[in-house]
Short mmCIF file of C-alpha atoms and ligand atoms in Angstrom, two decimals:
data_model
loop_
_atom_site.label_atom_id
_atom_site.label_comp_id
_atom_site.label_asym_id
_atom_site.label_seq_id
_atom_site.Cartn_x
_atom_site.Cartn_y
_atom_site.Cartn_z
CA MET A 463 6.35 22.48 9.31
CA ASP A 464 8.65 20.82 6.79
CA ILE A 465 7.93 17.30 5.57
CA TYR A 466 10.71 14.78 4.98
CA PHE A 467 10.54 11.66 2.82
CA TYR A 468 13.07 8.94 2.16
CA ASN A 469 13.67 9.19 -1.58
CA THR A 470 14.79 5.92 -3.22
CA LEU A 471 16.20 7.96 -6.11
CA THR A 472 18.74 9.82 -3.99
CA ARG A 473 18.95 7.21 -1.20
CA LYS A 474 18.43 9.98 1.36
CA LYS A 475 15.76 11.41 3.57
CA GLU A 476 14.95 14.72 1.88
CA LYS A 477 12.86 17.79 2.58
CA PHE A 478 9.73 17.66 0.46
CA ILE A 479 9.49 20.62 -1.92
CA PRO A 480 6.43 20.35 -4.15
CA ILE A 481 6.54 21.61 -7.73
CA ASP A 482 3.38 23.61 -7.12
CA ASN A 483 2.88 24.90 -3.61
CA LYS A 484 -0.84 24.14 -3.50
CA GLU A 485 -1.39 20.88 -5.30
CA VAL A 486 0.77 17.79 -4.96
CA LYS A 487 0.79 15.37 -7.89
CA ILE A 488 1.21 11.68 -7.09
CA TYR A 489 1.25 8.49 -9.12
CA SER A 490 0.81 5.13 -7.38
CA CYS A 491 1.27 1.78 -9.03
CA GLY A 492 -1.98 -0.03 -8.48
CA PRO A 493 -3.10 -3.65 -8.44
CA THR A 494 -3.15 -6.26 -11.15
CA VAL A 495 -6.74 -7.39 -10.89
CA TYR A 496 -6.45 -11.11 -11.51
CA TYR A 497 -7.24 -12.33 -8.00
CA TYR A 498 -8.25 -11.07 -4.54
CA ALA A 499 -5.72 -8.73 -2.97
CA HIS A 500 -3.89 -10.36 -0.08
CA ILE A 501 -3.04 -8.48 3.09
CA GLY A 502 0.52 -7.90 1.83
CA ASN A 503 -0.83 -6.09 -1.24
CA LEU A 504 -3.10 -4.13 1.05
CA ARG A 505 -0.13 -2.90 3.06
CA ALA A 506 1.01 -1.10 -0.10
CA TYR A 507 -2.32 0.74 -0.33
CA LEU A 508 -2.41 1.48 3.40
CA PHE A 509 0.92 3.21 2.88
CA MET A 510 -0.54 5.11 -0.08
CA ASP A 511 -3.44 6.23 2.13
CA ASN A 512 -1.08 7.26 4.90
CA LEU A 513 0.93 9.39 2.49
CA ARG A 514 -2.22 11.07 1.12
CA ARG A 515 -3.57 11.82 4.55
CA VAL A 516 -0.27 13.27 5.83
CA LEU A 517 -0.03 15.60 2.84
CA GLU A 518 -3.66 16.66 3.28
CA TYR A 519 -3.10 17.19 7.00
CA ASN A 520 -0.33 19.59 6.01
CA GLY A 521 -2.80 21.56 3.90
CA TYR A 522 -2.02 20.27 0.41
CA LYS A 523 -4.60 19.50 -2.23
CA LEU A 524 -3.86 16.33 -4.13
CA LYS A 525 -4.06 15.12 -7.68
CA HIS A 526 -3.39 11.46 -7.26
CA VAL A 527 -3.52 8.79 -9.94
CA MET A 528 -3.56 5.05 -9.40
CA ASN A 529 -3.63 2.59 -12.26
CA ILE A 530 -5.56 -0.66 -12.42
CA THR A 531 -3.59 -3.21 -14.41
CA ASP A 532 -6.21 -5.17 -16.30
CA VAL A 533 -3.98 -6.23 -19.20
CA GLY A 534 -0.56 -7.49 -20.06
CA HIS A 535 1.21 -8.08 -16.75
CA LEU A 536 3.33 -11.20 -16.98
CA VAL A 537 3.86 -13.49 -14.01
CA SER A 538 7.43 -12.17 -13.75
CA ASP A 539 8.15 -8.42 -13.86
CA SER A 540 10.58 -8.94 -16.70
CA ASP A 541 9.39 -10.28 -20.04
CA GLU A 542 8.93 -13.85 -18.90
CA GLY A 543 6.10 -16.17 -18.02
CA GLU A 544 2.41 -16.04 -18.67
CA ASP A 545 0.09 -13.08 -18.71
CA LYS A 546 -1.53 -12.90 -15.23
CA MET A 547 -4.93 -11.92 -16.62
CA LEU A 548 -4.99 -14.71 -19.19
CA LYS A 549 -3.86 -17.25 -16.64
CA ALA A 550 -6.70 -16.23 -14.32
CA ALA A 551 -9.18 -16.34 -17.21
CA ARG A 552 -8.16 -19.92 -17.89
CA ARG A 553 -8.30 -20.82 -14.20
CA GLU A 554 -11.84 -19.54 -13.83
CA ASN A 555 -12.98 -20.32 -17.33
CA LYS A 556 -14.00 -16.71 -17.90
CA ASP A 557 -13.25 -13.86 -20.23
CA PRO A 558 -10.22 -11.80 -19.00
CA PHE A 559 -12.38 -8.66 -19.12
CA GLU A 560 -14.85 -10.30 -16.72
CA ILE A 561 -11.98 -11.34 -14.45
CA ALA A 562 -10.71 -7.77 -14.36
CA GLU A 563 -14.16 -6.35 -13.61
CA PHE A 564 -14.80 -8.80 -10.79
CA TYR A 565 -11.46 -8.43 -9.01
CA MET A 566 -11.33 -4.68 -9.48
CA LYS A 567 -14.63 -4.38 -7.62
CA ALA A 568 -13.36 -6.73 -4.90
CA PHE A 569 -10.22 -4.59 -4.57
CA LEU A 570 -12.16 -1.34 -4.29
CA LYS A 571 -14.40 -2.90 -1.66
CA ASP A 572 -11.32 -3.91 0.36
CA ILE A 573 -9.75 -0.48 0.24
CA ASP A 574 -13.04 1.13 1.26
CA LYS A 575 -13.26 -1.20 4.25
CA LEU A 576 -9.79 -0.08 5.29
CA ASN A 577 -10.80 3.57 5.01
CA ILE A 578 -8.18 4.01 2.31
CA GLU A 579 -8.97 7.27 0.57
CA ARG A 580 -9.50 6.64 -3.10
CA PRO A 581 -7.11 8.52 -5.38
CA GLU A 582 -8.72 11.34 -7.38
CA ILE A 583 -8.14 9.36 -10.58
CA ILE A 584 -8.31 5.59 -10.87
CA ALA A 585 -7.20 4.74 -14.39
CA ARG A 586 -7.74 1.39 -16.05
CA ALA A 587 -5.09 0.28 -18.50
CA THR A 588 -7.64 -1.09 -20.98
CA GLU A 589 -9.28 2.34 -21.20
CA ASN A 590 -6.01 4.03 -22.12
CA ILE A 591 -4.57 1.88 -24.89
CA ASP A 592 -4.65 4.84 -27.32
CA VAL A 593 -2.54 6.95 -24.93
CA MET A 594 -0.03 4.11 -24.65
CA GLU A 595 0.17 3.72 -28.42
CA GLU A 596 0.98 7.42 -28.84
CA TYR A 597 3.59 7.13 -26.10
CA VAL A 598 5.29 4.20 -27.84
CA LYS A 599 5.30 6.01 -31.18
CA LYS A 600 7.10 8.96 -29.62
CA ILE A 601 9.69 6.66 -28.01
CA ILE A 602 10.30 5.11 -31.45
CA GLN A 603 10.53 8.55 -33.09
CA ASN A 604 13.06 9.63 -30.47
CA GLY A 605 15.22 6.62 -31.33
CA TYR A 606 14.86 4.68 -28.10
CA ALA A 607 13.23 1.53 -29.48
CA TYR A 608 13.75 -1.18 -32.05
CA GLU A 609 11.49 -3.68 -33.66
CA THR A 610 11.77 -7.45 -33.91
CA GLU A 611 9.34 -9.67 -35.72
CA ASP A 612 6.77 -9.64 -32.94
CA THR A 613 7.89 -7.08 -30.35
CA ILE A 614 8.93 -3.47 -29.98
CA TYR A 615 11.70 -3.31 -27.43
CA PHE A 616 12.94 -0.36 -25.45
CA ASP A 617 16.66 0.04 -26.17
CA THR A 618 18.29 0.61 -22.79
CA SER A 619 21.75 1.06 -24.36
CA LYS A 620 20.56 4.48 -25.64
CA LEU A 621 20.20 5.81 -22.11
CA ASP A 622 22.85 7.79 -20.24
CA LYS A 623 22.34 5.27 -17.44
CA TYR A 624 19.91 2.43 -16.84
CA GLY A 625 19.18 1.52 -13.22
CA VAL A 626 19.14 4.91 -11.49
CA LEU A 627 16.93 3.70 -8.64
CA SER A 628 18.77 0.51 -7.85
CA ASN A 629 22.04 2.23 -8.73
CA ARG A 630 23.26 -0.46 -11.10
CA ASN A 631 26.68 0.30 -12.46
CA THR A 632 27.34 0.89 -16.14
CA GLU A 633 29.67 -2.12 -16.28
CA GLU A 634 26.69 -4.37 -15.62
CA GLN A 635 24.85 -2.59 -18.36
CA LYS A 636 27.74 -3.07 -20.78
CA ALA A 637 27.99 -6.72 -19.84
CA GLY A 638 24.31 -6.95 -20.60
CA ALA A 639 24.87 -5.29 -23.94
CA ARG A 640 27.11 -8.10 -25.15
CA VAL A 641 24.46 -10.77 -24.81
CA GLU A 642 22.67 -11.88 -27.92
CA PHE A 643 19.17 -13.29 -27.74
CA ASP A 644 17.38 -15.64 -30.10
CA ASN A 645 14.29 -13.48 -30.20
CA GLY A 646 16.15 -10.42 -31.46
CA LYS A 647 16.41 -8.62 -28.13
CA LYS A 648 19.73 -6.76 -28.01
CA ASN A 649 20.54 -6.04 -24.35
CA THR A 650 19.65 -7.93 -21.17
CA THR A 651 17.95 -4.89 -19.70
CA ASP A 652 15.86 -4.14 -22.82
CA PHE A 653 12.16 -4.77 -22.33
CA ALA A 654 9.02 -5.14 -24.41
CA ILE A 655 6.85 -2.05 -24.78
CA TRP A 656 4.47 -3.16 -27.53
CA ILE A 657 3.78 -6.78 -28.40
CA LYS A 658 2.17 -8.35 -31.44
CA ALA A 659 -0.70 -10.55 -30.24
CA PRO A 660 -0.71 -14.20 -31.25
CA GLU A 661 -3.88 -15.35 -33.03
CA ASN A 662 -5.51 -16.81 -29.90
CA HIS A 663 -4.61 -13.90 -27.61
CA ILE A 664 -7.86 -12.38 -26.27
CA MET A 665 -6.76 -8.95 -25.08
CA LYS A 666 -5.47 -7.17 -28.17
CA TRP A 667 -6.02 -3.90 -30.01
CA ASP A 668 -5.55 -2.66 -33.59
CA SER A 669 -2.41 -0.59 -33.78
CA PHE A 670 0.43 0.65 -36.03
CA PHE A 671 2.06 -2.74 -35.32
CA GLY A 672 -0.99 -4.83 -36.18
CA LYS A 673 -3.11 -6.44 -33.49
CA ALA A 674 -1.07 -5.91 -30.36
CA TYR A 675 -1.06 -5.21 -26.63
CA PRO A 676 1.13 -3.06 -24.39
CA GLY A 677 3.97 -4.15 -22.10
CA TRP A 678 3.12 -3.76 -18.42
CA HIS A 679 5.62 -0.97 -17.64
CA LEU A 680 4.23 1.21 -20.39
CA GLU A 681 0.83 1.78 -18.83
CA CYS A 682 2.19 3.62 -15.80
CA SER A 683 4.39 5.94 -17.90
CA ALA A 684 1.59 6.70 -20.35
CA MET A 685 -1.18 7.21 -17.81
CA GLY A 686 1.09 9.18 -15.48
CA TYR A 687 1.84 11.48 -18.41
CA LYS A 688 -1.79 11.74 -19.46
CA TYR A 689 -3.07 12.85 -16.06
CA LEU A 690 -0.08 14.48 -14.38
CA GLY A 691 2.13 15.68 -17.22
CA ASP A 692 5.78 14.79 -17.78
CA HIS A 693 6.96 16.04 -14.40
CA PHE A 694 5.17 15.43 -11.11
CA ASP A 695 6.01 15.20 -7.41
CA ILE A 696 5.77 11.69 -6.02
CA HIS A 697 5.77 8.17 -7.41
CA THR A 698 4.91 5.27 -5.10
CA GLY A 699 5.01 1.50 -5.23
CA GLY A 700 6.21 -1.63 -3.47
CA MET A 701 9.90 -2.46 -2.92
CA ASP A 702 9.60 -5.13 -5.60
CA HIS A 703 8.98 -2.38 -8.17
CA ILE A 704 12.41 -0.83 -7.70
CA PRO A 705 14.68 -3.08 -9.80
CA ILE A 706 12.54 -3.57 -12.91
CA HIS A 707 9.16 -1.88 -13.11
CA HIS A 708 10.22 1.55 -11.92
CA GLU A 709 13.59 1.42 -13.68
CA ASN A 710 11.68 0.71 -16.87
CA GLU A 711 9.18 3.49 -16.21
CA ILE A 712 12.10 5.90 -15.79
CA ALA A 713 13.73 4.56 -18.96
CA GLN A 714 10.49 5.05 -20.94
CA SER A 715 10.08 8.55 -19.62
CA LYS A 716 13.64 9.45 -20.61
CA GLY A 717 12.95 8.04 -24.06
CA PHE A 718 9.70 9.96 -24.28
CA CYS A 719 10.63 13.38 -22.90
CA GLY A 720 14.24 13.16 -21.76
CA HIS A 721 13.89 13.12 -17.99
CA ILE A 722 12.81 11.21 -14.88
CA PRO A 723 9.06 11.77 -14.37
CA ALA A 724 8.88 12.23 -10.59
CA ASN A 725 11.03 13.99 -8.00
CA TYR A 726 10.41 11.66 -5.05
CA TRP A 727 10.20 7.86 -5.32
CA LEU A 728 8.71 6.21 -2.25
CA HIS A 729 8.65 2.45 -1.74
CA VAL A 730 6.88 0.38 0.87
CA ASP A 731 8.54 -2.73 2.29
CA PHE A 732 6.95 -6.16 2.51
CA LEU A 733 4.59 -7.78 4.93
CA GLN A 734 5.93 -11.10 6.14
CA VAL A 735 4.01 -13.85 7.88
CA ASN A 736 5.62 -15.50 10.90
CA GLY A 737 8.94 -14.09 9.76
CA GLY A 738 8.77 -15.56 6.27
CA LYS A 739 7.23 -15.14 2.87
CA MET A 740 3.49 -15.26 2.40
CA SER A 741 2.47 -17.90 -0.06
CA LYS A 742 -0.40 -20.14 -1.03
CA SER A 743 1.73 -23.27 -0.66
CA LEU A 744 2.57 -22.38 2.95
CA ASN A 745 -1.14 -21.83 3.58
CA ASN A 746 -0.41 -18.43 5.10
CA LEU A 747 -1.78 -16.13 2.45
CA TYR A 748 -4.66 -14.15 3.91
CA THR A 749 -7.20 -11.77 2.45
CA LEU A 750 -9.15 -9.15 4.34
CA ASP A 751 -12.15 -11.49 4.25
CA ASP A 752 -10.09 -14.20 5.95
CA LEU A 753 -9.29 -11.76 8.75
CA GLU A 754 -12.93 -10.77 9.10
CA LYS A 755 -13.95 -14.42 9.33
CA ARG A 756 -11.53 -14.78 12.21
CA GLY A 757 -13.14 -11.88 14.03
CA TYR A 758 -10.88 -8.98 13.12
CA GLU A 759 -12.61 -5.99 11.66
CA PRO A 760 -10.62 -4.48 8.76
CA LEU A 761 -9.51 -1.41 10.70
CA VAL A 762 -7.69 -3.68 13.16
CA TYR A 763 -5.40 -4.57 10.28
CA LYS A 764 -4.84 -0.86 9.64
CA MET A 765 -4.03 -0.36 13.33
CA PHE A 766 -1.55 -3.25 13.16
CA ASN A 767 0.25 -1.57 10.24
CA PHE A 768 0.91 1.52 12.35
CA THR A 769 3.27 -0.52 14.53
CA SER A 770 6.01 -0.22 11.93
CA ASN A 771 7.32 2.37 9.53
CA TYR A 772 6.52 1.67 5.87
CA LYS A 773 10.26 1.50 5.10
CA THR A 774 10.77 -1.60 7.23
CA PRO A 775 9.28 -5.07 6.82
CA ILE A 776 6.41 -5.90 9.16
CA ASN A 777 5.76 -9.35 10.56
CA PHE A 778 2.15 -10.53 10.60
CA THR A 779 1.06 -12.82 13.41
CA PHE A 780 -2.36 -13.38 14.91
CA GLU A 781 -0.93 -12.46 18.30
CA ALA A 782 -0.01 -9.07 16.89
CA MET A 783 -3.52 -8.77 15.44
CA ASP A 784 -4.98 -9.54 18.87
CA SER A 785 -2.89 -6.75 20.34
CA ALA A 786 -4.00 -4.41 17.56
CA LYS A 787 -7.62 -5.30 18.25
CA ILE A 788 -7.25 -4.50 21.93
CA ALA A 789 -5.37 -1.32 21.07
CA LEU A 790 -8.09 -0.12 18.69
CA ASN A 791 -10.72 -0.71 21.36
CA ARG A 792 -8.65 1.16 23.91
CA LEU A 793 -8.21 4.05 21.54
CA LYS A 794 -11.95 4.28 20.96
CA GLU A 795 -12.60 4.03 24.70
CA GLY A 796 -9.98 6.67 25.35
CA TYR A 797 -11.76 8.97 22.93
CA ILE A 798 -15.12 8.41 24.65
CA THR A 799 -13.65 8.92 28.11
CA HIS A 800 -12.09 12.24 27.09
CA ASN A 801 -15.26 13.27 25.34
CA ASN A 802 -17.21 12.77 28.56
CA GLY A 803 -14.51 14.46 30.61
CA THR A 804 -14.82 17.84 32.33
CA ASP A 805 -11.26 18.36 33.54
CA ASN A 806 -9.16 21.28 32.49
CA VAL A 807 -6.25 20.91 30.08
CA SER A 808 -4.09 23.89 29.16
CA GLU A 809 -3.69 25.20 25.62
CA GLU A 810 0.08 24.65 25.94
CA THR A 811 -0.43 20.95 26.62
CA ILE A 812 -2.70 20.60 23.58
CA HIS A 813 -0.27 22.57 21.44
CA GLU A 814 2.65 20.44 22.53
CA PHE A 815 0.87 17.17 21.67
CA ASP A 816 -0.27 18.65 18.39
CA GLN A 817 3.24 19.68 17.36
CA ARG A 818 4.85 16.41 18.37
CA PHE A 819 2.31 14.43 16.38
CA LEU A 820 2.93 16.61 13.33
CA GLU A 821 6.68 16.27 13.72
CA ALA A 822 6.36 12.46 13.79
CA ILE A 823 4.14 12.10 10.73
CA ASN A 824 6.23 14.63 8.79
CA ASP A 825 9.36 12.63 9.53
CA ASN A 826 8.94 10.17 6.66
CA LEU A 827 5.56 9.02 8.04
CA ASN A 828 6.92 7.82 11.37
CA MET A 829 3.69 6.16 12.49
CA PRO A 830 5.08 4.21 15.47
CA GLN A 831 6.25 7.55 16.91
CA ALA A 832 2.95 9.24 16.03
CA MET A 833 1.05 6.42 17.76
CA SER A 834 3.12 6.81 20.92
CA ILE A 835 1.91 10.42 21.09
CA VAL A 836 -1.66 9.26 20.48
CA TRP A 837 -1.31 6.94 23.50
CA GLU A 838 0.05 9.76 25.64
CA VAL A 839 -3.08 11.74 24.82
CA VAL A 840 -5.35 8.75 25.50
CA LYS A 841 -3.72 8.10 28.87
CA TYR A 842 -3.49 11.75 29.93
CA GLN A 843 -4.74 11.91 33.49
CA ASN A 844 -7.07 14.90 33.03
CA LYS A 845 -10.08 13.88 30.97
CA SER A 846 -11.19 16.65 28.66
CA LYS A 847 -13.27 17.26 25.54
CA LYS A 848 -10.34 19.23 24.15
CA LEU A 849 -8.24 16.06 24.12
CA ALA A 850 -11.09 14.17 22.45
CA GLU A 851 -11.09 16.85 19.75
CA LEU A 852 -7.35 16.49 19.39
CA LEU A 853 -7.68 12.71 18.95
CA LYS A 854 -10.37 13.29 16.35
CA LYS A 855 -7.97 15.61 14.55
CA PHE A 856 -5.22 12.97 14.64
CA ASP A 857 -7.72 10.52 13.20
CA LYS A 858 -7.67 12.51 9.95
CA VAL A 859 -4.26 10.90 9.47
CA LEU A 860 -5.08 7.54 11.04
CA GLY A 861 -8.44 6.99 9.37
CA LEU A 862 -9.52 4.62 12.15
CA ASP A 863 -13.01 6.07 12.73
CA ILE A 864 -12.23 6.46 16.41
CA ASP A 865 -15.58 8.12 17.11
CA LYS A 866 -17.59 5.28 15.58
CA THR A 867 -18.56 2.67 18.12
CA ASN A 868 -19.39 -0.24 15.88
CA THR A 869 -16.73 -2.56 17.25
CA ALA A 870 -18.33 -5.50 19.06
CA SER A 871 -16.07 -5.27 22.06
CA ILE A 872 -15.76 -1.52 22.11
CA MET A 873 -17.13 -0.88 25.57
CA ILE A 874 -15.11 -3.53 27.30
CA PRO A 875 -13.53 -1.88 30.32
CA GLU A 876 -9.81 -1.69 30.80
CA LYS A 877 -10.05 -3.92 33.86
CA ILE A 878 -11.63 -6.76 31.85
CA ILE A 879 -9.05 -6.46 29.10
CA LYS A 880 -6.28 -6.68 31.71
CA LEU A 881 -7.82 -9.82 33.21
CA ALA A 882 -8.22 -11.35 29.75
CA GLU A 883 -4.59 -10.67 28.95
CA GLU A 884 -3.51 -12.15 32.27
CA ARG A 885 -5.57 -15.23 31.45
CA ASN A 886 -4.03 -15.40 28.00
CA ASP A 887 -0.56 -15.36 29.56
CA ALA A 888 -1.62 -18.06 32.03
CA ARG A 889 -2.84 -20.24 29.16
CA LYS A 890 0.39 -19.72 27.28
CA ASN A 891 2.26 -20.87 30.40
CA LYS A 892 -0.09 -23.87 30.79
CA GLN A 893 -1.31 -22.55 34.19
CA TRP A 894 -4.75 -24.04 33.61
CA GLN A 895 -6.14 -23.49 37.11
CA LYS A 896 -5.18 -19.82 37.06
CA SER A 897 -6.66 -19.49 33.59
CA ASP A 898 -9.99 -21.02 34.73
CA ASP A 899 -10.13 -18.82 37.80
CA LEU A 900 -9.58 -15.73 35.69
CA ARG A 901 -12.29 -16.83 33.27
CA ASP A 902 -14.70 -17.15 36.22
CA GLU A 903 -13.72 -13.76 37.54
CA ILE A 904 -14.35 -12.23 34.11
CA MET A 905 -17.75 -14.00 33.96
CA LYS A 906 -18.71 -12.61 37.37
CA LEU A 907 -18.00 -9.13 36.05
CA GLY A 908 -20.45 -9.73 33.18
CA TYR A 909 -18.16 -10.70 30.29
CA GLN A 910 -17.54 -13.88 28.43
CA ILE A 911 -14.25 -14.93 26.96
CA LYS A 912 -14.10 -17.15 23.94
CA ASP A 913 -10.85 -18.76 22.79
CA THR A 914 -10.26 -18.67 19.08
CA THR A 915 -7.62 -20.56 17.11
CA LYS A 916 -5.34 -17.57 17.22
CA GLY A 917 -6.33 -15.74 20.40
CA TYR A 918 -9.48 -14.76 22.22
CA GLU A 919 -12.58 -12.62 21.95
CA ILE A 920 -14.41 -10.86 24.76
CA THR A 921 -18.15 -10.22 24.61
CA LYS A 922 -20.65 -8.77 27.07
CA ILE A 923 -23.01 -11.37 28.53
P1 AMP B 391 0.32 -6.75 -7.77
O1 AMP B 391 -1.19 -6.65 -7.74
O2 AMP B 391 0.79 -8.15 -7.74
O3 AMP B 391 0.90 -5.93 -8.88
O4 AMP B 391 0.82 -6.12 -6.39
C1 AMP B 391 0.25 -4.98 -5.85
C2 AMP B 391 1.15 -4.33 -4.84
O5 AMP B 391 1.34 -5.14 -3.70
C3 AMP B 391 2.53 -3.99 -5.35
O6 AMP B 391 2.81 -2.65 -5.00
C4 AMP B 391 3.46 -4.92 -4.60
O7 AMP B 391 4.68 -4.31 -4.37
C5 AMP B 391 2.72 -5.10 -3.31
N1 AMP B 391 3.01 -6.34 -2.57
C6 AMP B 391 2.99 -7.60 -3.03
N2 AMP B 391 3.27 -8.47 -2.04
C7 AMP B 391 3.49 -7.72 -0.92
C8 AMP B 391 3.81 -8.02 0.46
N3 AMP B 391 3.96 -9.26 0.92
N4 AMP B 391 3.93 -6.96 1.31
C9 AMP B 391 3.75 -5.70 0.89
N5 AMP B 391 3.44 -5.37 -0.37
C10 AMP B 391 3.30 -6.36 -1.27
ZN1 ZN B 392 3.47 1.04 -12.25
#
């Protein structure tokens, strides 16, 4: 069956045609390892996992590269602000290399907990400085860069067009070209690709330009080229990468080899919290550990993410997490019930579910639609091992470990969950007597309900 992806480059949903029919080549922009990943960052990698699994489900082998930015990413995506790694090093009074090592491990632990398949190649920027240097030299040779006292800039005025992803018009580019900067930069859209390191700069390498370090955008172009060649299938990243980081990657690639490196550019939208931005100052920035402390196992967060398509923003609330927790338990229960079932289910029924699920995931990873088919299977009146097998097959895409029963409240019967939800509604409506009565009823049936700051937890007595 054909696969369709929304391609930011063409602003259309397009049929996916791989360059090589057997192996799909993907590059994903990875984390800057200067702090713990928050759950918004993790949405980006859940999307990456979803994409991998859908392609594998369709029979493709993958060669997938993800970078780890452990050098040279400034606080702003353009050439402004402090270096994130150096800032963190100062904050924690540590060497930036130690910072990178520590937070990279924390990141990998998080993605493992979420059952995010690791890309075949995880490439650290600091281990590929030589590749980046060669890449810059070629850009210079090809006439797409100029040198100031302390920086080598990419000259965007040499391109046929800058801003192909965000579709900026050439007028804007020309307007940019008229600006003159004190530091010798010629056009607003020009960006640093190789930077001379000040004396006290810790992360620096000997190079043709003296002791220097690479610009952030360069690492993705150079490492993409090293592992995947100058032309590969899919490039992924967050929405925030569209206007600067990915435009600059495309610019570099044009300067290096004359063309855009990837055919399909896929971008995941943001996670919001209570309808707004997630930020430390609003005290609503959560890590996976924070969720675990509040009683949500990591895969509940994955389940929650399937309630929206990656192309739309998703709103994080603890109420939604409570629903996802209940849903994950129901899914696991549904699997067990079918697995113990002896009813008959026709091959046509199985085939129909199978096809509809495939159609949904192949339609630009339409996970809400795919989940609705999963629920139809779970709720199917005839209970059969064949349907359990089908759910297990779907789980290759979901990666929710539906056959593992390690969830604390996994065996909580449907009836108890219903009563708990009724009680939750009663509490919300301040019907205290009703809420107490329901709690007693739940107790009599052998379960205890504990209210948490953001919801409730059910345990067996
Ligand atoms: P960084 O480590 O800061 O480079 O970010 C890693 C990834 O997380 C990037 O792909 C960002 O686009 C993505 N990201 C950052 N904040 C959010 C958010 N609130 N929701 C979804 N993705 C995000
Ligand atoms: Zn990148």
